[in-house]
Amino acid sequence: MLSSVAARLSRRARGLQPLAVRAFQSSGDKLGEAEPVPLSKLKDSFLDGTSSSYLEELEERYRANPRSVDKTWASFFHSMDMGVPAVAVAEAYDAFERGEVTSPLTAAAISNQTIQESMRLLLMVRAFQVMGHYASTLDPLGIEERPKVKELDPAYYGFTEKDLDREFYLGTWNMEGFMAEGRQVRTLREILARLRETYCGSIGYEYMHIPDSERCNWLRARIETAEPQVYSQEEKLRILDRLTWSEMFESFLANKYTAAKRFGLEGCEALIPGMKALIDSASDRGVDSVVIGMPHRGRLNVLANVMRKPMEAVFSEFAGRKPAKGGEGDTGDTYMGSGDVKYHLGTSYDRPTISGKRIHLSLLANPSHLEAVNTVAMGKVRAKQYYTDDNERIANLPILLHGDGAFAGQGIVYEGLDMSQLPEYTVGGTVHLVVNNQVAFTTDPRKSRSSPYCTDVAKALACPVFHVNADDAEAVVRVCELAAEWRQTWHGDVVIDLVGYRRYGHNEIDEPMFTQPIMYQAIKRHKNALQVYQDTLLKDGDISKEQIRAIADKVQQSLHDAFEGAKAYKPKKGDWLSSYWAGFMSPHQTSRIRNTGVPIELLKEVGEAITRLPEDFTPHRQIAKVYEARKAMVESGQGIDWGMAEALAFGTLLAEGNHVRLSGQDVERGTFSHRHAVVHDQKTGGTFTPLERVFHGQKPKQFTVANSSLSEYGVLGFELGYSIENPNALVIWEAQFGDFANGAQIIFDQFVSSGEAKWLRQTGLTVLLPHGYDGQGPEHSSARMERFLQMVDEDPYQLPTIDESKWFVGGHLGSQIQSCNWQVVNCTTPANYFHVLRRQLHRQFRKPLILFAPKNLLRHPLAKSPLAEFSESAIDKDIQGVRFKRVIMDESSTDRSFTPPQQPDFKRMVFCSGKVYYELAAERAKQGKQGEVALIRMEQMAPFPFDLVMREMRRFPNAEVMWCQEEPMNMGAYLHVQPRLQRSMEAMGRDVPRSIKYSGRPSMASTATGFGEVHAQEQADLINKALDVSY
Ligand SMILES: Cc1ncc(C[n+]2csc(CCOP(=O)(O)OP(=O)(O)O)c2C)c(N)n1
Ligand SMILES: [Mg+2]
């Protein structure tokens, strides 16, 4: 027989550690072998006075007849007899007395918990935290087969049925949630129930991959609440109301427009109450502006029920009506663009929230290309944060919606996530909502991703992921609220995976049974989410049938009224002007051409400021020289090179109060080591950016230059989004080499070239694409100029109106440049580069600029400009002030007037563009053909400078027209300029050749040869041919 209870309790008097700590020590505790000490002698509080004699008496009774004492006491003595350490029993009794446990039995049972058991229990809890989501009930249809997770079975840890009613203590000192210190002890049964309820219910939490324990703990505290969280009746009514709107909106559309595609939300209707809760919750935590990017699925529902786009407008668009004259907001301007389908349109709205605040919501227009809008939305938010000084990134929130197929499949998702924490790209966290209908068009998840969840890519960036069953509206609302709280607390991305189904086909006229028969049989039997929620509320007695009906009647009536109202609804004209854009012109409101020259004093001042390095700064020796040389350029007014011209353009724009942002791979130094916008201290490693200090009081980040992640698609999209927010910014994306721009082709095609036409959104985004044939091989020569030219929406055969009377005063071309979709420019002089950059902001409209950037001209001895060419004062008699030159005349010509004096001796006029000019000029000088062959540089290729080309034709009446380029015939500008040159010749009354004479590389599959020798020969041939007038 073991020593008596009294004996073992005596150890209590010797001062022992608290049970919780001791439970994790394997100290070879010999507590059970203590000396017997009479109870009456113990001084311990537990045993003084009446309690000790009471215990003695109880023990005596128990020994005589175990049934004679209360069964808790019986277990208490029994556990002592079974070898529970005395100190544990003493602790247990103390805990009982302090009211922490309901009976001494509880504590005694816990103390019976061995170290082994504690460990196993902890492992089990951990397993639920890490893998519980694999057993969560996410699929509303219940047909998804997921492998059983053995780690979630208590038997895996050696627990048996018998253990279920034993009580355990789980607390640890540094852990939130179930294992938090001071948590109530519970039976294993209760612990398991709470674990299953928490981790394997309608929500599957994935967060244990987050390496930061503070963040993990923060989430754990909110996930592992002691008791399940419940919503109040008022909150439940609100969820019901929102779900009703969501469901009835779709069914109303389905009834009224049976044959129309709308990419309905049915099967994921809880998205609407979820998004609204997310926005309410974000607003309560400081958000006042939300930018939403989303695909087709559920877009109309979001527009109507989240964005509050008038339902009349939605219905009217369904009828396919286009904005009409006399419509709301019509100013007589017919700026309408080519339009887009209803499920791609954007809108913005100020929405009141339930707590009485207002929040600005804007939904970006987007193309069909899934996920392409992601970084555009992020860029727009980043810009908003800059303009509103939201430096903590609290007030402006991006929400991105995704489809399950697209989120897993499109690489841009990762590109955006990778940008999410970069210093100049972070937006302080994006909330991602995946509308996971478990199918992508006709493709099952098994064939569209290689990992268990469509959201797995987000785990690479340590984002928490909350999977939720879309049939459980309250759970959806809960995770949406948690996501908002996470974003506002940790400023990181978070993902909600809303797992539902798709009630109909990919669109409503598609037959899903062809490809997903089993799923669609289940769907046919399945109640919709609104019915499911109504049933739950009724069953729990939370809400009456009458209340449910009242909500449904109200919604039905509103939909009906809006439908009737839509018949007379006059769609608004394009609401393209946001506040920052007030005063900007549509293509139908002609904007004057302005000069872009700068007063010489300002140039000098800026030039001084941007070449000054701090005294205690140690630049690299070569960089010091670069800066000294730049300083000398401004002081002498001579030899401004490319890098300095650019810096002067930036500096003067900044001095005029504009924002300048340059982003791309390695742009801080410049791929070709020509920029050095950021200088590195060779001793401290610190950096200095002179353009950040052009003038006193310059706003932080007013000049931003940022090396980007190695992404083209993501970063170009981001800068595009940035540029559409506010027109008073020069936003530039630079490709490392122009070739790489095709990694961002979707952004060029779907947004930059066509965004204004589709969505009436202007942008002055400037894209620098290094281009030029230097013999570096196929991948570093061509920026694929032909593609950008091919996308110009100009009619090659249509001459613009040319008003001779306005030749020098501006506006002689009417709105030619305003009505084209983008500008394609290839400068050959630093001054022209300076002006074209400044022109982007010095006009009353915005137009994307595709700018082919040079490589060898960066250091070419002749590619230099005098400071005078940057100035506002005219340096020749024919031009009022200095501005960008779309065409640079032959060096023999000086007269810029409409009808210049003729130069009849010239036999050939060679039109060319880019650095080939310098090679032509050098060879021409060598051959002494300056009076025979005119070299005319086309600096702007689109819109085509018909007016200036025709002037040159007037000047050289006897010269034949030739085009010379370095690129192969099927590339470069040849095929673009040919019909335009022909049209110009026709207009001049010249004979029009079947094809324009050509000197350049022959058509090729690859952009350039990989052999240096071949390159040199090709280059010499094309130069010689251009100068050989006998050819
Ligand atoms: C980049 C891109 N590739 C292909 C398509 C064609 N497409 C349209 S919807 C769709 C399926 C999308 O599936 P998912 O992302 O799951 O969205 P769901 O339609 O199921 O909501 C596809 C492949 C597209 N729109 N965009
Ligand atoms: Mg899908």
PDB file of C-alpha atoms in Angstrom, residues 587-674:
ATOM      1  CA  PRO A 587     -10.080  63.946 -77.361  1.00  0.00           C
ATOM      2  CA  HIS A 588     -13.011  66.037 -78.493  1.00  0.00           C
ATOM      3  CA  GLN A 589     -11.869  69.061 -76.574  1.00  0.00           C
ATOM      4  CA  THR A 590      -8.769  70.218 -78.347  1.00  0.00           C
ATOM      5  CA  SER A 591      -5.867  71.025 -76.124  1.00  0.00           C
ATOM      6  CA  ARG A 592      -3.220  73.549 -77.124  1.00  0.00           C
ATOM      7  CA  ILE A 593       0.324  72.426 -77.732  1.00  0.00           C
ATOM      8  CA  ARG A 594       2.576  73.919 -75.105  1.00  0.00           C
ATOM      9  CA  ASN A 595       6.248  74.597 -75.051  1.00  0.00           C
ATOM     10  CA  THR A 596       8.301  72.497 -72.729  1.00  0.00           C
ATOM     11  CA  GLY A 597      11.458  74.577 -72.518  1.00  0.00           C
ATOM     12  CA  VAL A 598      12.497  75.841 -69.118  1.00  0.00           C
ATOM     13  CA  PRO A 599      13.949  79.258 -68.139  1.00  0.00           C
ATOM     14  CA  ILE A 600      17.688  78.974 -68.233  1.00  0.00           C
ATOM     15  CA  GLU A 601      18.020  80.138 -64.604  1.00  0.00           C
ATOM     16  CA  LEU A 602      15.767  77.341 -63.449  1.00  0.00           C
ATOM     17  CA  LEU A 603      17.752  74.841 -65.485  1.00  0.00           C
ATOM     18  CA  LYS A 604      20.925  76.071 -63.849  1.00  0.00           C
ATOM     19  CA  GLU A 605      19.432  75.993 -60.376  1.00  0.00           C
ATOM     20  CA  VAL A 606      18.051  72.503 -60.832  1.00  0.00           C
ATOM     21  CA  GLY A 607      21.247  71.393 -62.511  1.00  0.00           C
ATOM     22  CA  GLU A 608      23.217  72.624 -59.527  1.00  0.00           C
ATOM     23  CA  ALA A 609      20.929  70.916 -57.027  1.00  0.00           C
ATOM     24  CA  ILE A 610      20.943  67.535 -58.719  1.00  0.00           C
ATOM     25  CA  THR A 611      24.702  67.342 -59.070  1.00  0.00           C
ATOM     26  CA  ARG A 612      25.458  68.197 -55.454  1.00  0.00           C
ATOM     27  CA  LEU A 613      26.528  65.419 -53.119  1.00  0.00           C
ATOM     28  CA  PRO A 614      26.825  65.984 -49.365  1.00  0.00           C
ATOM     29  CA  GLU A 615      30.261  66.964 -48.077  1.00  0.00           C
ATOM     30  CA  ASP A 616      30.616  63.979 -45.790  1.00  0.00           C
ATOM     31  CA  PHE A 617      29.601  61.577 -48.526  1.00  0.00           C
ATOM     32  CA  THR A 618      32.099  59.276 -50.202  1.00  0.00           C
ATOM     33  CA  PRO A 619      30.911  58.336 -53.656  1.00  0.00           C
ATOM     34  CA  HIS A 620      32.694  55.796 -55.803  1.00  0.00           C
ATOM     35  CA  ARG A 621      35.519  57.494 -57.671  1.00  0.00           C
ATOM     36  CA  GLN A 622      33.891  56.995 -61.056  1.00  0.00           C
ATOM     37  CA  ILE A 623      30.547  58.250 -59.829  1.00  0.00           C
ATOM     38  CA  ALA A 624      32.173  61.339 -58.404  1.00  0.00           C
ATOM     39  CA  LYS A 625      33.471  61.966 -61.890  1.00  0.00           C
ATOM     40  CA  VAL A 626      30.052  61.432 -63.429  1.00  0.00           C
ATOM     41  CA  TYR A 627      28.587  64.018 -61.089  1.00  0.00           C
ATOM     42  CA  GLU A 628      31.419  66.458 -61.685  1.00  0.00           C
ATOM     43  CA  ALA A 629      30.965  66.071 -65.407  1.00  0.00           C
ATOM     44  CA  ARG A 630      27.243  66.710 -65.064  1.00  0.00           C
ATOM     45  CA  LYS A 631      27.908  69.810 -63.024  1.00  0.00           C
ATOM     46  CA  ALA A 632      30.285  71.042 -65.706  1.00  0.00           C
ATOM     47  CA  MET A 633      27.685  70.402 -68.420  1.00  0.00           C
ATOM     48  CA  VAL A 634      25.246  72.750 -66.762  1.00  0.00           C
ATOM     49  CA  GLU A 635      27.856  75.345 -65.925  1.00  0.00           C
ATOM     50  CA  SER A 636      29.275  75.414 -69.423  1.00  0.00           C
ATOM     51  CA  GLY A 637      25.884  74.944 -71.035  1.00  0.00           C
ATOM     52  CA  GLN A 638      27.448  72.404 -73.386  1.00  0.00           C
ATOM     53  CA  GLY A 639      27.440  68.706 -73.993  1.00  0.00           C
ATOM     54  CA  ILE A 640      24.439  67.631 -71.943  1.00  0.00           C
ATOM     55  CA  ASP A 641      24.285  63.879 -72.213  1.00  0.00           C
ATOM     56  CA  TRP A 642      21.391  61.469 -71.984  1.00  0.00           C
ATOM     57  CA  GLY A 643      21.604  60.812 -68.264  1.00  0.00           C
ATOM     58  CA  MET A 644      21.816  64.490 -67.433  1.00  0.00           C
ATOM     59  CA  ALA A 645      18.990  65.395 -69.803  1.00  0.00           C
ATOM     60  CA  GLU A 646      16.777  62.909 -68.055  1.00  0.00           C
ATOM     61  CA  ALA A 647      17.765  64.181 -64.632  1.00  0.00           C
ATOM     62  CA  LEU A 648      17.000  67.736 -65.779  1.00  0.00           C
ATOM     63  CA  ALA A 649      13.595  66.659 -67.045  1.00  0.00           C
ATOM     64  CA  PHE A 650      12.838  65.027 -63.708  1.00  0.00           C
ATOM     65  CA  GLY A 651      14.275  67.908 -61.690  1.00  0.00           C
ATOM     66  CA  THR A 652      12.377  70.610 -63.534  1.00  0.00           C
ATOM     67  CA  LEU A 653       9.105  68.676 -63.350  1.00  0.00           C
ATOM     68  CA  LEU A 654       9.637  68.262 -59.623  1.00  0.00           C
ATOM     69  CA  ALA A 655      10.414  71.945 -59.249  1.00  0.00           C
ATOM     70  CA  GLU A 656       7.098  72.657 -60.934  1.00  0.00           C
ATOM     71  CA  GLY A 657       5.350  70.653 -58.243  1.00  0.00           C
ATOM     72  CA  ASN A 658       4.859  67.383 -60.066  1.00  0.00           C
ATOM     73  CA  HIS A 659       5.478  63.904 -58.809  1.00  0.00           C
ATOM     74  CA  VAL A 660       8.017  61.727 -60.610  1.00  0.00           C
ATOM     75  CA  ARG A 661       8.189  57.982 -60.170  1.00  0.00           C
ATOM     76  CA  LEU A 662      10.581  55.765 -62.086  1.00  0.00           C
ATOM     77  CA  SER A 663      10.367  52.048 -61.564  1.00  0.00           C
ATOM     78  CA  GLY A 664      11.815  48.941 -63.135  1.00  0.00           C
ATOM     79  CA  GLN A 665      14.670  46.534 -62.861  1.00  0.00           C
ATOM     80  CA  ASP A 666      17.900  48.205 -61.755  1.00  0.00           C
ATOM     81  CA  VAL A 667      16.644  51.656 -62.617  1.00  0.00           C
ATOM     82  CA  GLU A 668      18.369  53.343 -59.695  1.00  0.00           C
ATOM     83  CA  ARG A 669      21.764  52.901 -61.270  1.00  0.00           C
ATOM     84  CA  GLY A 670      20.448  52.226 -64.771  1.00  0.00           C
ATOM     85  CA  THR A 671      21.054  48.989 -66.635  1.00  0.00           C
ATOM     86  CA  PHE A 672      23.737  50.686 -68.681  1.00  0.00           C
ATOM     87  CA  SER A 673      25.248  52.476 -65.725  1.00  0.00           C
ATOM     88  CA  HIS A 674      24.215  55.843 -67.087  1.00  0.00           C
TER      89      HIS A 674
END
